[in-house]
Amino acid sequence: MQSTFPPQRVDIDLGDRSYPIWVGTALIDNPEILAGIPKGSAAMVVTNATVQPLYAQELLHCLRGLYRQVHLVTLPDGEEFKTWQTLNLIFDALLTKQCDRKTVLFALGGGVVGDMTGFAAASYMRGVPFVQVPTTLLSQVDSSVGGKTGINHPLGKNMVGAFYQPHLVLCDLKTLSTLPSRELSAGLAEVIKYGPIADLAFLGWIEANIDALIKRDVTTLTHAVKRSCEIKAWVVSQDERESGVRAILNFGHTFGHAIEAGMGYGNWLHGEAVGCGMVMAARLSLALGMMDAAYLERLTRLIAKAGLPVIAPILDKDDNAGRYLELMRVDKKAEAGEIRFVVIDGKGNATLQTAPDALVRQVIAESCV
């Protein structure tokens, strides 16, 4: 995967914690980018068993010219390993190597690696710097940006964590060349999400370019990643800790997280659950009178064309809707057990909305057939 243009830069404005997001190819040894990497006594690269043989040596080689000591810790791969036990592997490595407060962590991998590395960085010695080097489309357009870190709990996804911003995000598109097709589709769910909630023109662009995205055309992917990061950076700069507008970034996630937890983490990829969750949230928007049937059909068609599921799974054969509701009441947007959904309020706009359980049950029943 080759690029004929220089890296693209997106800045996330958070005052003295602002940082750049770089999008392009061959980023790791680019002098302009290396100048922004945090200084320190040591570096620790955290990756997983899938990414390690593909890209770890290149990053380690580059970092050995910048730090006196460079360490590597390799985690098992998969959402089911986003746990306390796996997180402790990072702390074990940091303590075994006698890493101090000037150690810089590098998250080389997808969303699971990025979330856990960020949480470890936020926690180790009460905070050390870290850099995101996302290697999946989903992590490049979403999870690596904005400072959400954490792990899963059996009762809820990402329920234990911290807001902790990276110093730098490096979205090297060449890593997408080795991404399995299913993982690419999962990332497209998060790209598609930005259209309905914030930029209707971008939604139209995705529809016109979905085939090129699936074929991994580098120019098309560059625009998709850059525009997604621009939208997320704009939202996060207004509401870093999700007390207001940032919640719209969770379009499809309330239903999606219930699917992940209900089926068991790792059975559906996060992006697959979000894709299906967006269809369910759009169906709820229609039921609430906030969007029309043609728009629901438009979103459903695009999500399906991206290779994502649009029919929701059965989580409980006796009371399926009841199981969804039980899981969604643990959602971070819920208040006093009342579920707040991100719904589409007209085209290119989203809002938080509650809904009667009976209406949600109806939507779930319609979504599972």
mmCIF file of C-alpha atoms in Angstrom:
data_model
loop_
_atom_site.group_PDB
_atom_site.id
_atom_site.type_symbol
_atom_site.label_atom_id
_atom_site.label_comp_id
_atom_site.label_asym_id
_atom_site.label_seq_id
_atom_site.Cartn_x
_atom_site.Cartn_y
_atom_site.Cartn_z
ATOM 1 C CA MET A 1 0.000 0.000 0.000
ATOM 2 C CA GLN A 2 1.780 3.126 -1.228
ATOM 3 C CA SER A 3 0.905 6.796 -0.797
ATOM 4 C CA THR A 4 1.958 9.593 -3.151
ATOM 5 C CA PHE A 5 1.119 12.439 -0.794
ATOM 6 C CA PRO A 6 2.534 13.613 2.560
ATOM 7 C CA PRO A 7 0.993 12.563 5.883
ATOM 8 C CA GLN A 8 -2.236 14.325 6.797
ATOM 9 C CA ARG A 9 -2.513 15.996 10.224
ATOM 10 C CA VAL A 10 -5.582 16.463 12.425
ATOM 11 C CA ASP A 11 -5.215 18.370 15.706
ATOM 12 C CA ILE A 12 -7.311 17.651 18.761
ATOM 13 C CA ASP A 13 -7.698 20.817 20.828
ATOM 14 C CA LEU A 14 -7.575 20.161 24.572
ATOM 15 C CA GLY A 15 -5.468 23.056 25.802
ATOM 16 C CA ASP A 16 -2.152 21.896 27.250
ATOM 17 C CA ARG A 17 -3.154 18.279 26.490
ATOM 18 C CA SER A 18 -3.706 18.888 22.780
ATOM 19 C CA TYR A 19 -2.069 16.448 20.374
ATOM 20 C CA PRO A 20 -1.838 15.632 16.669
ATOM 21 C CA ILE A 21 -3.305 12.684 14.814
ATOM 22 C CA TRP A 22 -1.218 11.725 11.781
ATOM 23 C CA VAL A 23 -2.763 9.813 8.870
ATOM 24 C CA GLY A 24 -0.670 8.325 6.073
ATOM 25 C CA THR A 25 1.812 5.575 5.252
ATOM 26 C CA ALA A 26 5.386 5.005 6.444
ATOM 27 C CA LEU A 27 4.831 7.230 9.473
ATOM 28 C CA ILE A 28 7.013 5.523 12.054
ATOM 29 C CA ASP A 29 10.353 6.797 10.716
ATOM 30 C CA ASN A 30 9.147 10.205 9.494
ATOM 31 C CA PRO A 31 11.410 12.880 11.089
ATOM 32 C CA GLU A 32 8.604 15.433 11.464
ATOM 33 C CA ILE A 33 6.500 12.928 13.354
ATOM 34 C CA LEU A 34 9.346 11.521 15.445
ATOM 35 C CA ALA A 35 10.036 15.039 16.721
ATOM 36 C CA GLY A 36 6.692 14.930 18.533
ATOM 37 C CA ILE A 37 7.211 11.618 20.315
ATOM 38 C CA PRO A 38 7.538 12.095 24.103
ATOM 39 C CA LYS A 39 11.051 12.011 25.515
ATOM 40 C CA GLY A 40 11.817 9.502 28.243
ATOM 41 C CA SER A 41 14.224 7.025 29.771
ATOM 42 C CA ALA A 42 12.576 3.949 28.287
ATOM 43 C CA ALA A 43 9.849 2.833 25.921
ATOM 44 C CA MET A 44 7.554 -0.161 26.209
ATOM 45 C CA VAL A 45 5.657 -1.394 23.167
ATOM 46 C CA VAL A 46 2.418 -3.191 24.016
ATOM 47 C CA THR A 47 1.006 -5.298 21.204
ATOM 48 C CA ASN A 48 -0.815 -8.588 20.687
ATOM 49 C CA ALA A 49 0.088 -11.994 19.310
ATOM 50 C CA THR A 50 -1.371 -11.210 15.866
ATOM 51 C CA VAL A 51 0.230 -7.798 15.304
ATOM 52 C CA GLN A 52 3.593 -8.565 16.945
ATOM 53 C CA PRO A 53 5.108 -10.597 14.065
ATOM 54 C CA LEU A 54 3.832 -8.081 11.491
ATOM 55 C CA TYR A 55 4.844 -4.669 12.787
ATOM 56 C CA ALA A 56 6.549 -4.833 16.187
ATOM 57 C CA GLN A 57 10.124 -5.125 14.932
ATOM 58 C CA GLU A 58 9.818 -2.027 12.735
ATOM 59 C CA LEU A 59 8.561 0.057 15.656
ATOM 60 C CA LEU A 60 11.122 -1.388 18.073
ATOM 61 C CA HIS A 61 13.953 -0.634 15.629
ATOM 62 C CA CYS A 62 12.848 2.982 15.343
ATOM 63 C CA LEU A 63 12.437 3.444 19.108
ATOM 64 C CA ARG A 64 15.887 2.019 19.882
ATOM 65 C CA GLY A 65 17.318 5.171 18.339
ATOM 66 C CA LEU A 66 15.247 7.337 20.687
ATOM 67 C CA TYR A 67 15.312 5.609 24.085
ATOM 68 C CA ARG A 68 18.036 4.004 26.187
ATOM 69 C CA GLN A 69 15.857 0.977 26.861
ATOM 70 C CA VAL A 70 13.081 -0.474 24.716
ATOM 71 C CA HIS A 71 10.845 -3.282 25.942
ATOM 72 C CA LEU A 72 8.089 -5.386 24.402
ATOM 73 C CA VAL A 73 5.046 -7.049 25.951
ATOM 74 C CA THR A 74 2.762 -9.217 23.817
ATOM 75 C CA LEU A 75 -0.832 -9.800 24.920
ATOM 76 C CA PRO A 76 -3.285 -12.463 23.729
ATOM 77 C CA ASP A 77 -5.496 -11.230 20.895
ATOM 78 C CA GLY A 78 -9.235 -10.770 21.252
ATOM 79 C CA GLU A 79 -12.008 -8.821 22.995
ATOM 80 C CA GLU A 80 -12.407 -11.693 25.460
ATOM 81 C CA PHE A 81 -8.940 -10.835 26.837
ATOM 82 C CA LYS A 82 -9.812 -7.223 27.670
ATOM 83 C CA THR A 83 -9.712 -8.077 31.375
ATOM 84 C CA TRP A 84 -7.946 -7.355 34.678
ATOM 85 C CA GLN A 85 -5.828 -10.454 34.165
ATOM 86 C CA THR A 86 -4.502 -9.269 30.804
ATOM 87 C CA LEU A 87 -4.052 -5.715 32.052
ATOM 88 C CA ASN A 88 -1.836 -7.081 34.812
ATOM 89 C CA LEU A 89 0.504 -8.519 32.177
ATOM 90 C CA ILE A 90 1.379 -4.911 31.275
ATOM 91 C CA PHE A 91 1.927 -3.942 34.925
ATOM 92 C CA ASP A 92 3.985 -7.101 35.488
ATOM 93 C CA ALA A 93 6.248 -6.172 32.563
ATOM 94 C CA LEU A 94 6.608 -2.549 33.717
ATOM 95 C CA LEU A 95 7.554 -3.575 37.242
ATOM 96 C CA THR A 96 9.812 -6.451 36.174
ATOM 97 C CA LYS A 97 11.741 -4.085 33.892
ATOM 98 C CA GLN A 98 11.867 -1.479 36.699
ATOM 99 C CA CYS A 99 10.244 1.127 34.485
ATOM 100 C CA ASP A 100 10.017 4.602 36.003
ATOM 101 C CA ARG A 101 7.743 7.606 35.495
ATOM 102 C CA LYS A 102 9.670 8.623 32.386
ATOM 103 C CA THR A 103 8.754 5.445 30.561
ATOM 104 C CA VAL A 104 6.616 5.951 27.439
ATOM 105 C CA LEU A 105 4.093 3.288 26.466
ATOM 106 C CA PHE A 106 3.321 2.610 22.797
ATOM 107 C CA ALA A 107 0.027 0.890 21.964
ATOM 108 C CA LEU A 108 0.594 -1.093 18.757
ATOM 109 C CA GLY A 109 -2.624 -2.841 17.821
ATOM 110 C CA GLY A 110 -6.361 -2.451 17.602
ATOM 111 C CA GLY A 111 -8.884 -1.083 20.036
ATOM 112 C CA VAL A 112 -8.313 -3.690 22.734
ATOM 113 C CA VAL A 113 -4.568 -3.028 22.856
ATOM 114 C CA GLY A 114 -5.105 0.728 22.722
ATOM 115 C CA ASP A 115 -7.703 0.767 25.500
ATOM 116 C CA MET A 116 -5.665 -1.435 27.827
ATOM 117 C CA THR A 117 -2.360 0.332 27.153
ATOM 118 C CA GLY A 118 -4.008 3.683 27.791
ATOM 119 C CA PHE A 119 -5.521 2.423 31.048
ATOM 120 C CA ALA A 120 -2.138 1.049 32.109
ATOM 121 C CA ALA A 121 -0.505 4.402 31.259
ATOM 122 C CA ALA A 122 -3.143 6.275 33.265
ATOM 123 C CA SER A 123 -2.601 4.004 36.263
ATOM 124 C CA TYR A 124 1.110 3.138 36.381
ATOM 125 C CA MET A 125 2.829 5.383 38.939
ATOM 126 C CA ARG A 126 -0.350 7.516 38.637
ATOM 127 C CA GLY A 127 0.339 8.362 35.032
ATOM 128 C CA VAL A 128 2.999 7.934 32.348
ATOM 129 C CA PRO A 129 2.856 9.194 28.727
ATOM 130 C CA PHE A 130 1.664 6.971 25.913
ATOM 131 C CA VAL A 131 1.389 6.977 22.121
ATOM 132 C CA GLN A 132 -1.326 5.308 20.067
ATOM 133 C CA VAL A 133 -0.198 3.362 16.978
ATOM 134 C CA PRO A 134 -3.532 1.858 15.863
ATOM 135 C CA THR A 135 -3.351 -0.978 13.338
ATOM 136 C CA THR A 136 -7.058 -1.558 12.573
ATOM 137 C CA LEU A 137 -9.489 0.698 10.763
ATOM 138 C CA LEU A 138 -11.790 0.760 13.786
ATOM 139 C CA SER A 139 -9.042 1.897 16.129
ATOM 140 C CA GLN A 140 -7.745 4.482 13.652
ATOM 141 C CA VAL A 141 -11.112 6.200 13.204
ATOM 142 C CA ASP A 142 -12.448 5.808 16.726
ATOM 143 C CA SER A 143 -10.908 4.147 19.766
ATOM 144 C CA SER A 144 -7.373 5.593 19.504
ATOM 145 C CA VAL A 145 -8.710 9.163 19.502
ATOM 146 C CA GLY A 146 -10.219 10.942 22.472
ATOM 147 C CA GLY A 147 -8.649 9.376 25.545
ATOM 148 C CA LYS A 148 -11.156 6.699 26.515
ATOM 149 C CA THR A 149 -9.290 3.806 28.115
ATOM 150 C CA GLY A 150 -10.460 0.763 30.009
ATOM 151 C CA ILE A 151 -11.326 -2.900 30.250
ATOM 152 C CA ASN A 152 -14.516 -4.939 30.171
ATOM 153 C CA HIS A 153 -16.432 -6.380 33.102
ATOM 154 C CA PRO A 154 -18.581 -9.501 32.680
ATOM 155 C CA LEU A 155 -21.655 -7.335 33.333
ATOM 156 C CA GLY A 156 -20.758 -4.507 30.944
ATOM 157 C CA LYS A 157 -18.353 -3.377 28.242
ATOM 158 C CA ASN A 158 -15.697 -0.757 29.093
ATOM 159 C CA MET A 159 -17.161 -0.247 32.554
ATOM 160 C CA VAL A 160 -13.769 0.063 34.294
ATOM 161 C CA GLY A 161 -11.360 2.680 32.973
ATOM 162 C CA ALA A 162 -10.256 6.305 32.840
ATOM 163 C CA PHE A 163 -10.141 9.298 30.536
ATOM 164 C CA TYR A 164 -6.454 9.679 29.667
ATOM 165 C CA GLN A 165 -5.215 11.357 26.498
ATOM 166 C CA PRO A 166 -2.315 10.072 24.387
ATOM 167 C CA HIS A 167 0.527 12.371 23.366
ATOM 168 C CA LEU A 168 0.307 11.344 19.720
ATOM 169 C CA VAL A 169 -1.734 9.124 17.398
ATOM 170 C CA LEU A 170 -0.080 7.520 14.355
ATOM 171 C CA CYS A 171 -2.579 6.052 11.869
ATOM 172 C CA ASP A 172 -0.315 4.198 9.451
ATOM 173 C CA LEU A 173 -2.573 2.975 6.655
ATOM 174 C CA LYS A 174 -0.128 0.304 5.534
ATOM 175 C CA THR A 175 -1.226 -1.767 8.539
ATOM 176 C CA LEU A 176 -4.671 -2.059 6.931
ATOM 177 C CA SER A 177 -3.177 -4.134 4.098
ATOM 178 C CA THR A 178 -2.909 -7.142 6.444
ATOM 179 C CA LEU A 179 -6.263 -6.589 8.127
ATOM 180 C CA PRO A 180 -8.740 -9.462 7.638
ATOM 181 C CA SER A 181 -11.811 -8.493 5.604
ATOM 182 C CA ARG A 182 -14.095 -9.052 8.584
ATOM 183 C CA GLU A 183 -12.017 -6.597 10.651
ATOM 184 C CA LEU A 184 -12.095 -4.047 7.830
ATOM 185 C CA SER A 185 -15.888 -4.242 7.733
ATOM 186 C CA ALA A 186 -15.982 -3.818 11.502
ATOM 187 C CA GLY A 187 -14.003 -0.596 11.129
ATOM 188 C CA LEU A 188 -16.345 0.660 8.430
ATOM 189 C CA ALA A 189 -19.148 0.609 11.008
ATOM 190 C CA GLU A 190 -17.404 3.383 12.936
ATOM 191 C CA VAL A 191 -16.722 5.314 9.724
ATOM 192 C CA ILE A 192 -20.385 5.105 8.697
ATOM 193 C CA LYS A 193 -21.452 6.257 12.176
ATOM 194 C CA TYR A 194 -20.057 9.756 11.649
ATOM 195 C CA GLY A 195 -22.404 10.502 8.742
ATOM 196 C CA PRO A 196 -25.793 10.171 10.462
ATOM 197 C CA ILE A 197 -24.658 11.930 13.647
ATOM 198 C CA ALA A 198 -22.673 14.857 12.243
ATOM 199 C CA ASP A 199 -22.066 15.101 8.490
ATOM 200 C CA LEU A 200 -24.676 14.105 5.938
ATOM 201 C CA ALA A 201 -22.315 14.984 3.066
ATOM 202 C CA PHE A 202 -19.787 12.501 4.458
ATOM 203 C CA LEU A 203 -22.523 9.850 4.566
ATOM 204 C CA GLY A 204 -23.154 10.449 0.866
ATOM 205 C CA TRP A 205 -19.420 10.239 0.166
ATOM 206 C CA ILE A 206 -19.229 6.879 1.981
ATOM 207 C CA GLU A 207 -22.160 5.555 -0.074
ATOM 208 C CA ALA A 208 -20.422 6.642 -3.295
ATOM 209 C CA ASN A 209 -17.066 5.163 -2.241
ATOM 210 C CA ILE A 210 -17.983 2.044 -0.274
ATOM 211 C CA ASP A 211 -16.589 -0.283 -2.943
ATOM 212 C CA ALA A 212 -13.243 1.558 -2.978
ATOM 213 C CA LEU A 213 -13.111 1.419 0.825
ATOM 214 C CA ILE A 214 -13.708 -2.323 0.793
ATOM 215 C CA LYS A 215 -10.973 -2.685 -1.848
ATOM 216 C CA ARG A 216 -8.617 -0.661 0.449
ATOM 217 C CA ASP A 217 -7.848 2.086 -2.023
ATOM 218 C CA VAL A 218 -5.303 4.155 -0.095
ATOM 219 C CA THR A 219 -6.524 7.557 -1.267
ATOM 220 C CA THR A 220 -10.089 6.712 -0.305
ATOM 221 C CA LEU A 221 -9.060 5.252 3.033
ATOM 222 C CA THR A 222 -6.967 8.326 3.800
ATOM 223 C CA HIS A 223 -9.954 10.604 3.359
ATOM 224 C CA ALA A 224 -12.214 8.289 5.381
ATOM 225 C CA VAL A 225 -9.781 8.099 8.303
ATOM 226 C CA LYS A 226 -8.940 11.809 8.235
ATOM 227 C CA ARG A 227 -12.569 12.972 8.059
ATOM 228 C CA SER A 228 -13.601 10.534 10.803
ATOM 229 C CA CYS A 229 -10.807 11.827 13.035
ATOM 230 C CA GLU A 230 -11.764 15.440 12.260
ATOM 231 C CA ILE A 231 -15.336 14.836 13.388
ATOM 232 C CA LYS A 232 -14.298 12.980 16.515
ATOM 233 C CA ALA A 233 -11.661 15.603 17.377
ATOM 234 C CA TRP A 234 -14.274 18.350 17.019
ATOM 235 C CA VAL A 235 -16.697 16.538 19.337
ATOM 236 C CA VAL A 236 -14.058 15.596 21.944
ATOM 237 C CA SER A 237 -12.667 19.132 22.038
ATOM 238 C CA GLN A 238 -16.128 20.314 23.112
ATOM 239 C CA ASP A 239 -16.842 17.538 25.612
ATOM 240 C CA GLU A 240 -13.795 15.532 26.647
ATOM 241 C CA ARG A 241 -15.452 13.518 29.425
ATOM 242 C CA GLU A 242 -18.767 12.750 27.739
ATOM 243 C CA SER A 243 -20.976 14.930 29.905
ATOM 244 C CA GLY A 244 -22.930 16.168 26.886
ATOM 245 C CA VAL A 245 -22.419 16.207 23.127
ATOM 246 C CA ARG A 246 -19.733 13.482 23.074
ATOM 247 C CA ALA A 247 -22.422 10.914 23.830
ATOM 248 C CA ILE A 248 -23.584 11.130 20.184
ATOM 249 C CA LEU A 249 -20.425 9.208 19.237
ATOM 250 C CA ASN A 250 -22.133 6.192 20.815
ATOM 251 C CA PHE A 251 -24.750 5.927 18.067
ATOM 252 C CA GLY A 252 -25.510 2.201 17.814
ATOM 253 C CA HIS A 253 -23.357 1.374 20.832
ATOM 254 C CA THR A 254 -26.084 0.916 23.463
ATOM 255 C CA PHE A 255 -27.665 -1.891 21.469
ATOM 256 C CA GLY A 256 -24.246 -3.016 20.233
ATOM 257 C CA HIS A 257 -22.701 -3.361 23.690
ATOM 258 C CA ALA A 258 -25.712 -5.426 24.775
ATOM 259 C CA ILE A 259 -25.107 -7.750 21.819
ATOM 260 C CA GLU A 260 -21.423 -8.145 22.733
ATOM 261 C CA ALA A 261 -22.082 -8.812 26.412
ATOM 262 C CA GLY A 262 -25.090 -11.033 25.754
ATOM 263 C CA MET A 263 -23.351 -13.225 23.197
ATOM 264 C CA GLY A 264 -20.031 -13.303 25.048
ATOM 265 C CA TYR A 265 -17.173 -10.980 24.172
ATOM 266 C CA GLY A 266 -15.434 -11.989 20.965
ATOM 267 C CA ASN A 267 -18.324 -13.824 19.282
ATOM 268 C CA TRP A 268 -19.218 -10.711 17.317
ATOM 269 C CA LEU A 269 -16.570 -8.096 16.620
ATOM 270 C CA HIS A 270 -17.233 -4.711 18.216
ATOM 271 C CA GLY A 271 -17.839 -3.078 14.838
ATOM 272 C CA GLU A 272 -20.248 -5.830 13.818
ATOM 273 C CA ALA A 273 -22.277 -5.245 16.975
ATOM 274 C CA VAL A 274 -22.185 -1.473 16.408
ATOM 275 C CA GLY A 275 -23.290 -1.869 12.788
ATOM 276 C CA CYS A 276 -26.306 -3.911 13.844
ATOM 277 C CA GLY A 277 -26.827 -1.554 16.781
ATOM 278 C CA MET A 278 -27.031 1.413 14.405
ATOM 279 C CA VAL A 279 -29.845 -0.292 12.505
ATOM 280 C CA MET A 280 -31.644 -0.887 15.805
ATOM 281 C CA ALA A 281 -31.092 2.715 16.951
ATOM 282 C CA ALA A 282 -32.316 4.001 13.595
ATOM 283 C CA ARG A 283 -35.391 1.784 13.897
ATOM 284 C CA LEU A 284 -36.000 3.288 17.351
ATOM 285 C CA SER A 285 -35.576 6.774 15.860
ATOM 286 C CA LEU A 286 -38.276 5.902 13.332
ATOM 287 C CA ALA A 287 -40.567 4.566 16.073
ATOM 288 C CA LEU A 288 -40.091 7.834 17.984
ATOM 289 C CA GLY A 289 -41.057 9.840 14.896
ATOM 290 C CA MET A 290 -37.599 11.401 14.534
ATOM 291 C CA MET A 291 -36.668 10.008 11.114
ATOM 292 C CA ASP A 292 -38.476 8.530 8.126
ATOM 293 C CA ALA A 293 -38.580 5.003 6.744
ATOM 294 C CA ALA A 294 -36.567 5.936 3.648
ATOM 295 C CA TYR A 295 -33.649 7.100 5.794
ATOM 296 C CA LEU A 296 -33.793 3.884 7.834
ATOM 297 C CA GLU A 297 -33.667 1.879 4.617
ATOM 298 C CA ARG A 298 -30.762 3.983 3.341
ATOM 299 C CA LEU A 299 -28.673 3.351 6.468
ATOM 300 C CA THR A 300 -29.565 -0.332 6.572
ATOM 301 C CA ARG A 301 -28.568 -0.792 2.940
ATOM 302 C CA LEU A 302 -25.192 0.903 3.454
ATOM 303 C CA ILE A 303 -24.407 -1.045 6.624
ATOM 304 C CA ALA A 304 -25.229 -4.316 4.859
ATOM 305 C CA LYS A 305 -23.113 -3.335 1.846
ATOM 306 C CA ALA A 306 -20.176 -2.758 4.203
ATOM 307 C CA GLY A 307 -20.404 -6.447 5.126
ATOM 308 C CA LEU A 308 -22.004 -5.920 8.532
ATOM 309 C CA PRO A 309 -24.950 -7.748 10.129
ATOM 310 C CA VAL A 310 -28.288 -5.931 10.087
ATOM 311 C CA ILE A 311 -30.404 -8.580 11.850
ATOM 312 C CA ALA A 312 -29.978 -8.668 15.617
ATOM 313 C CA PRO A 313 -29.190 -11.925 17.421
ATOM 314 C CA ILE A 314 -31.437 -13.663 19.935
ATOM 315 C CA LEU A 315 -29.853 -13.309 23.381
ATOM 316 C CA ASP A 316 -32.524 -15.182 25.350
ATOM 317 C CA LYS A 317 -35.073 -17.543 23.799
ATOM 318 C CA ASP A 318 -37.529 -17.007 26.664
ATOM 319 C CA ASP A 319 -37.382 -13.200 27.030
ATOM 320 C CA ASN A 320 -35.079 -11.779 24.386
ATOM 321 C CA ALA A 321 -36.146 -8.151 24.763
ATOM 322 C CA GLY A 322 -35.947 -8.455 28.536
ATOM 323 C CA ARG A 323 -32.335 -9.630 28.274
ATOM 324 C CA TYR A 324 -31.442 -6.697 25.982
ATOM 325 C CA LEU A 325 -33.063 -4.256 28.422
ATOM 326 C CA GLU A 326 -31.241 -5.812 31.371
ATOM 327 C CA LEU A 327 -27.878 -5.409 29.657
ATOM 328 C CA MET A 328 -28.600 -1.906 28.396
ATOM 329 C CA ARG A 329 -29.441 -0.665 31.894
ATOM 330 C CA VAL A 330 -25.736 -1.148 32.699
ATOM 331 C CA ASP A 331 -24.788 1.188 29.824
ATOM 332 C CA LYS A 332 -22.690 4.194 30.894
ATOM 333 C CA LYS A 333 -25.274 6.603 29.457
ATOM 334 C CA ALA A 334 -28.024 5.128 31.658
ATOM 335 C CA GLU A 335 -29.142 7.236 34.606
ATOM 336 C CA ALA A 336 -30.827 5.655 37.646
ATOM 337 C CA GLY A 337 -31.530 2.584 35.538
ATOM 338 C CA GLU A 338 -33.184 4.612 32.770
ATOM 339 C CA ILE A 339 -31.676 3.882 29.375
ATOM 340 C CA ARG A 340 -30.734 6.848 27.201
ATOM 341 C CA PHE A 341 -30.348 6.036 23.517
ATOM 342 C CA VAL A 342 -28.476 7.957 20.839
ATOM 343 C CA VAL A 343 -31.106 8.464 18.151
ATOM 344 C CA ILE A 344 -31.159 10.274 14.818
ATOM 345 C CA ASP A 345 -32.963 13.603 15.038
ATOM 346 C CA GLY A 346 -33.317 14.558 11.391
ATOM 347 C CA LYS A 347 -30.558 14.035 8.836
ATOM 348 C CA GLY A 348 -26.980 14.568 10.008
ATOM 349 C CA ASN A 349 -27.957 15.184 13.617
ATOM 350 C CA ALA A 350 -28.231 13.021 16.733
ATOM 351 C CA THR A 351 -29.436 13.410 20.299
ATOM 352 C CA LEU A 352 -29.922 11.447 23.522
ATOM 353 C CA GLN A 353 -33.447 10.204 24.117
ATOM 354 C CA THR A 354 -35.277 7.909 26.505
ATOM 355 C CA ALA A 355 -38.001 5.573 25.267
ATOM 356 C CA PRO A 356 -40.734 3.480 26.912
ATOM 357 C CA ASP A 357 -39.719 -0.133 27.512
ATOM 358 C CA ALA A 358 -42.707 -1.311 25.474
ATOM 359 C CA LEU A 359 -41.476 0.627 22.429
ATOM 360 C CA VAL A 360 -37.928 -0.654 22.861
ATOM 361 C CA ARG A 361 -39.252 -4.208 23.120
ATOM 362 C CA GLN A 362 -41.128 -3.685 19.850
ATOM 363 C CA VAL A 363 -37.963 -2.397 18.146
ATOM 364 C CA ILE A 364 -35.929 -5.364 19.397
ATOM 365 C CA ALA A 365 -38.580 -7.819 18.174
ATOM 366 C CA GLU A 366 -38.615 -6.173 14.720
ATOM 367 C CA SER A 367 -34.801 -6.149 14.587
ATOM 368 C CA CYS A 368 -34.380 -9.859 15.226
ATOM 369 C CA VAL A 369 -36.288 -11.068 12.137
#
